[in-house]
Short mmCIF file of C-alpha atoms in Angstrom, two decimals:
data_model
loop_
_atom_site.label_atom_id
_atom_site.label_comp_id
_atom_site.label_asym_id
_atom_site.label_seq_id
_atom_site.Cartn_x
_atom_site.Cartn_y
_atom_site.Cartn_z
CA MET A 1 143.72 175.31 69.68
CA ARG A 2 141.98 172.34 68.05
CA GLN A 3 138.82 172.93 70.10
CA ARG A 4 138.86 176.63 69.31
CA ASN A 5 139.18 175.97 65.57
CA ALA A 6 136.45 173.32 65.74
CA ALA A 7 134.08 175.70 67.56
CA SER A 8 134.81 178.44 65.05
CA THR A 9 134.22 176.12 62.08
CA LEU A 10 130.96 174.87 63.55
CA GLY A 11 129.79 178.45 64.05
CA ILE A 12 130.58 179.26 60.43
CA LEU A 13 128.52 176.31 59.21
CA TYR A 14 125.63 177.21 61.52
CA ARG A 15 125.45 180.75 60.19
CA SER A 16 126.25 180.16 56.53
CA GLY A 17 124.45 176.93 55.71
CA PRO A 18 126.11 174.25 53.54
CA ALA A 19 129.63 175.24 52.51
CA LYS A 20 132.38 173.78 50.37
CA MET A 21 135.87 173.14 51.66
CA THR A 22 137.29 176.18 49.86
CA ALA A 23 134.69 178.48 51.43
CA LEU A 24 135.46 177.12 54.90
CA GLN A 25 139.18 177.65 54.34
CA ARG A 26 138.57 181.24 53.24
CA GLU A 27 136.22 182.04 56.12
CA SER A 28 138.24 180.36 58.86
CA GLY A 29 141.75 181.13 57.63
CA LEU A 30 142.76 177.52 58.35
CA SER A 31 144.62 175.11 56.09
CA ARG A 32 142.77 172.50 54.10
CA ARG A 33 144.29 169.66 56.16
CA THR A 34 143.29 171.30 59.43
CA ILE A 35 139.73 171.82 58.16
CA GLU A 36 139.54 168.19 57.00
CA LEU A 37 140.55 166.89 60.44
CA ILE A 38 138.08 169.20 62.18
CA LEU A 39 135.23 168.18 59.89
CA ASP A 40 135.99 164.49 60.46
CA ASP A 41 135.70 165.07 64.22
CA LEU A 42 132.50 167.12 63.86
CA MET A 43 130.90 164.45 61.67
CA GLN A 44 131.83 161.72 64.13
CA SER A 45 130.30 163.73 66.97
CA GLY A 46 127.11 164.17 64.95
CA TRP A 47 127.07 167.97 64.59
CA VAL A 48 128.02 168.10 60.90
CA THR A 49 127.05 166.05 57.88
CA GLU A 50 128.47 165.84 54.39
CA VAL A 51 126.10 167.06 51.71
CA HIS A 52 126.10 165.04 48.50
CA SER A 53 124.94 166.31 45.13
CA ALA A 54 121.35 165.37 44.30
CA SER A 55 122.33 164.79 40.69
CA PRO A 56 125.61 162.87 40.27
CA ALA A 57 125.36 163.29 36.51
CA ALA A 58 125.63 167.07 36.94
CA ARG A 59 129.01 166.86 38.67
CA PRO A 60 132.03 168.12 36.70
CA VAL A 61 134.73 165.76 35.60
CA GLY A 62 137.38 165.09 38.22
CA ARG A 63 137.29 165.10 41.98
CA PRO A 64 133.91 166.50 43.13
CA ALA A 65 133.91 169.40 45.59
CA ARG A 66 132.80 168.24 49.03
CA SER A 67 130.17 170.25 50.90
CA TYR A 68 129.38 170.16 54.60
CA ALA A 69 126.40 171.35 56.62
CA PHE A 70 125.52 171.94 60.23
CA ARG A 71 122.91 169.47 61.48
CA TYR A 72 120.06 171.65 62.70
CA ASP A 73 118.22 168.50 63.73
CA ALA A 74 121.04 167.40 66.06
CA ALA A 75 119.34 168.86 69.15
CA CYS A 76 116.31 170.87 70.25
CA VAL A 77 115.49 174.06 72.13
CA VAL A 78 112.40 174.73 74.24
CA ALA A 79 110.52 178.01 74.71
CA LEU A 80 108.11 178.32 77.64
CA GLN A 81 105.76 181.30 77.79
CA LEU A 82 104.09 181.62 81.20
CA GLU A 83 101.06 183.90 81.33
CA ALA A 84 98.33 184.59 83.85
CA GLY A 85 95.90 182.35 81.96
CA GLN A 86 97.98 179.76 80.12
CA ILE A 87 101.25 177.98 79.46
CA HIS A 88 102.49 178.15 75.88
CA ALA A 89 105.22 175.57 75.26
CA THR A 90 107.17 175.11 72.04
CA VAL A 91 110.01 172.85 70.97
CA ALA A 92 112.08 173.67 67.89
CA ASP A 93 115.16 172.43 66.11
CA LEU A 94 118.35 174.49 66.01
CA ALA A 95 117.09 176.44 62.99
CA THR A 96 114.04 177.37 65.16
CA GLU A 97 111.71 175.31 62.99
CA ILE A 98 108.77 174.38 65.22
CA LEU A 99 108.52 170.66 65.96
CA ALA A 100 105.58 170.81 68.35
CA ASP A 101 103.49 173.50 70.01
CA LEU A 102 101.22 173.22 73.05
CA ARG A 103 98.88 175.58 74.92
CA VAL A 104 97.58 174.57 78.34
CA PRO A 105 94.98 176.59 80.33
CA LEU A 106 96.37 177.93 83.59
CA PRO A 107 93.84 179.39 86.06
CA ILE A 108 95.11 182.59 87.66
CA LYS A 109 94.55 181.27 91.18
CA THR A 110 96.85 178.29 90.61
CA SER A 111 99.50 177.94 93.33
CA ARG A 112 103.19 178.04 92.54
CA ALA A 113 103.64 174.31 93.20
CA GLU A 114 100.68 173.43 90.97
CA ARG A 115 101.88 175.80 88.26
CA LEU A 116 105.36 174.26 88.19
CA SER A 117 103.90 170.74 88.21
CA LEU A 118 101.65 171.62 85.28
CA LEU A 119 104.67 173.09 83.52
CA ASP A 120 106.56 169.80 83.94
CA ASP A 121 103.57 167.84 82.60
CA SER A 122 103.29 170.24 79.65
CA VAL A 123 106.96 169.76 78.76
CA THR A 124 106.54 165.98 78.86
CA GLU A 125 103.50 166.12 76.58
CA LEU A 126 105.23 168.59 74.26
CA LEU A 127 108.34 166.44 73.80
CA ASP A 128 106.29 163.26 73.45
CA THR A 129 104.34 164.93 70.65
CA ALA A 130 107.57 165.97 68.93
CA GLY A 131 109.07 162.50 69.42
CA VAL A 132 112.23 163.73 71.14
CA ASP A 133 113.79 162.89 74.47
CA ARG A 134 114.28 165.51 77.17
CA SER A 135 118.04 164.86 76.96
CA ALA A 136 117.98 166.26 73.40
CA VAL A 137 117.11 169.75 74.70
CA VAL A 138 120.24 171.94 74.81
CA ALA A 139 118.71 175.32 75.74
CA VAL A 140 115.51 176.55 77.42
CA THR A 141 114.08 180.07 77.71
CA VAL A 142 111.16 181.00 79.94
CA SER A 143 109.15 184.21 79.70
CA THR A 144 107.11 185.42 82.66
CA PRO A 145 105.26 188.52 83.81
CA GLY A 146 106.98 190.67 86.41
CA ILE A 147 110.54 191.75 87.07
CA VAL A 148 113.18 189.07 86.55
CA ARG A 149 116.25 189.96 88.60
CA ASP A 150 119.80 189.38 87.39
CA ASP A 151 120.04 186.23 89.53
CA GLY A 152 116.83 184.73 88.05
CA MET A 153 114.59 185.68 91.01
CA VAL A 154 111.04 186.67 90.08
CA ASP A 155 109.50 189.78 91.60
CA LEU A 156 105.78 189.87 90.85
CA PRO A 157 103.67 191.45 93.59
CA MET A 158 100.45 191.12 91.58
CA THR A 159 98.63 189.06 88.94
CA MET A 160 99.81 185.52 89.80
CA PRO A 161 99.75 184.22 93.41
CA GLU A 162 103.02 183.02 95.00
CA TRP A 163 104.93 184.11 91.89
CA THR A 164 107.49 186.26 93.67
CA GLY A 165 110.64 185.90 95.73
CA PHE A 166 111.86 182.63 94.21
CA SER A 167 114.27 181.58 91.50
CA LEU A 168 112.25 180.54 88.47
CA SER A 169 115.47 179.66 86.64
CA ASP A 170 116.39 177.18 89.39
CA ALA A 171 112.87 175.72 89.45
CA VAL A 172 112.77 175.15 85.67
CA GLY A 173 116.42 174.09 85.71
CA GLU A 174 115.42 171.04 87.75
CA LEU A 175 113.39 169.85 84.74
CA PHE A 176 116.27 170.01 82.26
CA ASP A 177 119.95 169.13 82.07
CA CYS A 178 120.89 172.25 80.11
CA PRO A 179 121.10 176.04 80.56
CA VAL A 180 117.80 177.75 81.41
CA ARG A 181 117.27 181.48 80.92
CA VAL A 182 114.33 183.41 82.36
CA GLU A 183 113.26 186.89 81.29
CA ASN A 184 110.36 189.34 81.54
CA ASP A 185 107.87 188.86 78.69
CA ALA A 186 108.00 192.47 77.43
CA LYS A 187 111.79 192.32 77.20
CA ILE A 188 111.65 188.99 75.39
CA ALA A 189 109.06 190.38 72.97
CA ALA A 190 111.40 193.29 72.23
CA LEU A 191 114.17 190.78 71.51
CA GLY A 192 111.82 189.01 69.10
CA GLU A 193 111.23 192.30 67.27
CA LYS A 194 114.97 192.93 67.11
CA TRP A 195 115.45 189.50 65.54
CA SER A 196 112.77 190.16 62.94
CA ARG A 197 114.58 193.27 61.68
CA ASP A 198 118.16 192.53 62.64
CA GLY A 199 120.35 195.57 62.01
CA GLU A 200 117.54 197.68 60.53
CA VAL A 201 116.64 199.59 63.71
CA GLN A 202 119.16 200.04 66.55
CA ASP A 203 117.02 201.93 69.08
CA PHE A 204 113.36 201.26 69.84
CA ALA A 205 110.88 200.95 72.68
CA TYR A 206 108.49 198.00 72.55
CA ILE A 207 105.24 198.60 74.46
CA PHE A 208 103.63 195.30 75.35
CA SER A 209 100.13 194.90 76.80
CA ASP A 210 98.18 191.74 77.61
CA SER A 211 94.88 193.60 78.17
CA GLU A 212 95.30 194.52 81.84
CA ARG A 213 98.99 195.22 82.43
CA ILE A 214 101.67 196.89 80.42
CA GLY A 215 105.44 196.69 80.16
CA ILE A 216 108.16 198.13 77.98
CA GLY A 217 111.11 196.36 76.40
CA LEU A 218 113.99 198.60 75.36
CA VAL A 219 116.53 197.89 72.65
CA LEU A 220 119.29 200.51 72.73
CA ARG A 221 122.23 200.48 70.33
CA GLY A 222 121.08 197.10 69.11
CA GLU A 223 121.12 195.42 72.54
CA LEU A 224 118.34 194.51 74.96
CA TYR A 225 118.52 196.95 77.87
CA ARG A 226 117.63 195.41 81.24
CA GLY A 227 118.54 198.30 83.52
CA ARG A 228 119.53 197.92 87.15
CA ASP A 229 118.76 194.36 88.26
CA GLY A 230 116.31 193.83 85.39
CA ALA A 231 113.91 196.63 86.37
CA ALA A 232 114.00 198.67 83.12
CA GLY A 233 110.59 199.14 81.51
CA GLU A 234 108.47 198.33 84.57
CA VAL A 235 106.25 201.36 83.99
CA SER A 236 103.24 199.96 85.86
CA TRP A 237 104.67 201.54 89.01
CA ALA A 238 105.16 204.99 87.44
CA ARG A 239 101.54 205.95 88.04
CA ASP A 240 101.86 209.52 86.80
CA LEU A 241 102.38 208.12 83.31
CA GLY A 242 98.84 206.77 83.34
CA LEU A 243 99.91 203.30 82.24
CA HIS A 244 99.22 201.49 85.53
CA ASP A 245 95.52 201.34 84.76
CA LEU A 246 95.42 201.00 80.98
CA VAL A 247 92.06 199.24 80.89
CA SER A 248 89.87 199.57 77.82
CA PRO A 249 86.97 197.52 76.42
CA LEU A 250 89.06 197.46 73.22
CA LEU A 251 91.72 195.37 74.97
CA VAL A 252 90.00 193.09 77.50
CA ASP A 253 90.63 189.44 76.58
CA LEU A 254 91.34 190.46 72.97
CA ALA A 255 94.23 188.03 72.57
CA ASP A 256 92.49 185.05 74.22
CA GLU A 257 89.71 183.54 72.10
CA LEU A 258 88.59 181.34 75.00
CA ALA A 259 88.31 184.18 77.53
CA PRO A 260 84.82 185.31 78.62
CA GLY A 261 85.28 188.90 77.41
CA HIS A 262 86.76 188.10 74.01
CA ALA A 263 83.52 188.17 71.99
CA ALA A 264 82.43 191.59 73.31
CA THR A 265 85.88 193.07 72.75
CA LEU A 266 86.09 191.72 69.22
CA GLU A 267 82.64 193.14 68.49
CA LEU A 268 83.77 196.61 69.64
CA VAL A 269 86.99 196.41 67.59
CA THR A 270 84.98 195.36 64.52
CA ALA A 271 82.62 198.29 65.08
CA ALA A 272 85.56 200.70 65.24
CA ARG A 273 86.96 199.34 61.99
CA ALA A 274 83.52 199.85 60.45
CA GLY A 275 83.61 203.51 61.52
CA GLU A 276 80.91 203.39 64.20
CA SER A 277 81.12 206.49 66.35
CA HIS A 278 80.79 204.91 69.82
CA ALA A 279 83.67 202.54 69.08
CA LEU A 280 85.88 205.26 67.57
CA GLU A 281 85.33 207.36 70.70
CA GLU A 282 86.91 204.55 72.76
CA VAL A 283 89.87 204.41 70.35
CA ASP A 284 90.38 208.16 70.82
CA ARG A 285 90.08 207.82 74.62
CA LEU A 286 92.77 205.11 74.61
CA ALA A 287 95.02 207.30 72.47
CA ARG A 288 94.60 210.18 74.92
CA ALA A 289 95.52 207.86 77.80
CA LEU A 290 98.76 206.94 76.00
CA ARG A 291 99.72 210.43 74.89
CA ALA A 292 101.72 211.53 77.96
CA SER A 293 103.76 208.33 78.23
CA ILE A 294 104.51 208.16 74.51
CA THR A 295 105.64 211.78 74.54
CA LEU A 296 107.92 211.17 77.52
CA ILE A 297 109.48 208.03 76.00
CA ALA A 298 110.00 209.79 72.67
CA TRP A 299 111.84 212.76 74.17
CA LEU A 300 113.63 210.98 77.01
CA LEU A 301 115.10 208.11 74.96
CA ALA A 302 114.71 209.52 71.43
CA PRO A 303 114.33 206.04 69.88
CA GLU A 304 113.93 205.55 66.17
CA GLU A 305 110.65 203.71 66.71
CA ILE A 306 108.01 203.01 69.34
CA ILE A 307 106.44 199.63 68.65
CA PHE A 308 103.09 198.40 69.96
CA GLY A 309 102.72 194.70 70.74
CA GLY A 310 100.32 192.34 72.47
CA SER A 311 96.74 193.63 72.55
CA LEU A 312 97.88 197.13 71.55
CA GLY A 313 99.53 195.64 68.48
CA THR A 314 96.36 193.79 67.54
CA ILE A 315 94.51 197.11 67.12
CA GLN A 316 97.48 198.99 65.64
CA ASP A 317 95.45 199.97 62.56
CA LEU A 318 93.07 201.87 64.83
CA LEU A 319 95.40 203.01 67.59
CA ILE A 320 98.35 204.44 65.68
CA PRO A 321 96.37 206.95 63.52
CA ALA A 322 94.45 208.10 66.61
CA LEU A 323 97.65 208.43 68.62
CA GLU A 324 99.38 210.34 65.82
CA ARG A 325 96.50 212.83 65.86
CA GLU A 326 96.91 213.26 69.61
CA LEU A 327 100.68 213.69 69.40
CA ALA A 328 100.32 216.26 66.63
CA THR A 329 98.89 218.67 69.21
CA ASN A 330 102.21 218.74 71.11
CA ASP A 331 104.28 221.93 70.98
CA ARG A 332 106.89 220.19 68.84
CA PRO A 333 106.45 217.17 66.55
CA LEU A 334 107.97 213.94 67.84
CA GLU A 335 110.92 212.59 65.88
CA VAL A 336 109.89 208.96 66.25
CA ARG A 337 108.00 206.46 64.13
CA LEU A 338 105.03 204.58 65.56
CA ARG A 339 104.31 201.10 64.24
CA GLY A 340 102.81 197.78 65.17
CA SER A 341 104.69 194.63 66.06
CA GLN A 342 106.28 192.65 63.24
CA TYR A 343 105.35 189.34 64.86
CA GLY A 344 102.17 190.26 66.73
CA ASP A 345 101.26 187.70 69.37
CA ALA A 346 104.24 185.56 68.32
CA SER A 347 106.82 188.15 69.39
CA VAL A 348 107.31 186.63 72.85
CA LEU A 349 107.75 183.13 71.44
CA THR A 350 110.14 184.46 68.79
CA GLY A 351 112.18 186.22 71.45
CA CYS A 352 112.31 183.04 73.56
CA LEU A 353 113.67 181.06 70.64
CA ARG A 354 116.19 183.80 69.92
CA MET A 355 117.43 183.62 73.51
CA CYS A 356 117.77 179.85 73.15
CA ILE A 357 119.96 180.29 70.09
CA GLU A 358 122.09 182.86 71.91
CA SER A 359 122.49 180.37 74.75
CA LEU A 360 123.42 177.68 72.23
CA SER A 361 126.06 179.99 70.76
CA ASP A 362 127.59 180.42 74.21
CA GLN A 363 127.79 176.63 74.52
CA LEU A 364 128.46 175.12 71.13
CA PHE A 365 130.51 177.80 69.41
CA THR A 366 133.11 178.26 72.16
CA PRO A 367 135.92 175.78 72.95
CA ALA A 368 134.93 175.18 76.57
CA GLY A 369 131.23 174.98 75.77
CA MET A 370 131.75 172.55 72.93
CA ALA A 371 133.80 170.26 75.15
CA ALA A 372 131.09 170.37 77.81
CA ILE A 373 128.14 169.69 75.52
CA GLY A 374 129.82 166.71 73.81
CA PRO A 375 128.31 164.72 70.94
CA ALA A 376 125.02 165.67 69.31
CA PRO A 377 122.08 164.44 71.45
CA ILE A 378 120.15 163.30 68.36
CA ALA A 379 122.23 161.02 66.17
CA SER A 380 122.02 161.22 62.40
CA SER A 381 121.12 158.16 60.35
CA ALA A 382 124.72 157.98 59.15
CA THR A 383 126.03 158.09 62.73
CA GLU A 384 123.60 155.41 63.83
CA GLN A 385 124.63 153.19 60.92
CA ALA A 386 128.31 153.65 61.72
CA ALA A 387 127.69 152.81 65.37
CA ALA A 388 125.78 149.68 64.41
CA GLU A 389 128.58 148.58 62.07
CA ALA A 390 131.17 149.18 64.81
CA ALA A 391 129.11 147.17 67.30
CA SER A 392 128.80 144.24 64.88
#
């Protein structure tokens, strides 16, 4: 019972921010004495700190109200975005404030062993830059192209060599002493969009393209939909939709400034925005290529929105008006809104961090998880001072 109440109280502080004793009593339904004992334990374990007034002179006469806050700096989470051409690694505190960010080139022909070794080196460099130990990481999320099965196995019969038929979660799990979650990048990007507009839209399809391939992340009734064994949204294999070969000079290397085709693609996009006819013709051609699939998704799932991310999201100002003109020629107007990604290129990273926080919730805000995770990995200055005094 004590662990359950402690986990519940910690969850309240995480979600609400600093709170006074009376607010914690009201939210938790616990007595003042019980809350006091729980807070003493949480402060000793380093997860909670007492917040003092910045201006003592402003305090009212009498016993001052005590406030307590969750320590968002008590541990870290790591997001790893694996792509065909790079590794994007990020470490953040428990409020998802970025502490360090690293991008490392990753040649497509890199073997699995070399890719995992480079990933390990990237994590080391990332954490060294942030000044935190690997033991301070309490949750890790990895995004990858391809189908990610329910058991963490990767199924990717194209794009990256040797990147199929093995457990990526187990491989990355060897680098950390904490839970590791692995998910398809389009699904994670959809989760990032859901986080950006939490509660506003319950049903949407997120169409994610990285120039050469395309995937769909589905959020239905407010939850990420993975389908049977994680295969939902893998439309590259539904060739009649026309999405398996969605190649356009408007998209090639658009998101990668260091890629050889980036300059030419950016020039064409700029020309389209300037109204040049040859560039606008390519926008219209791309819209025609998307028409059948967008129509099918709109009528089959009837989502509130269809969202374009990745390279498609980058040219949303061009693509969406052209696509709306194409869709207007259907026999019946579609009852769906088209819009670009809220986070753009950062949607995958945002989704990774969101998954980390969900994993943290499963650990820290449940009785069993809290007992397993133990004291805060990163001690507060007050905790360190108390430990030093006890040692002396």
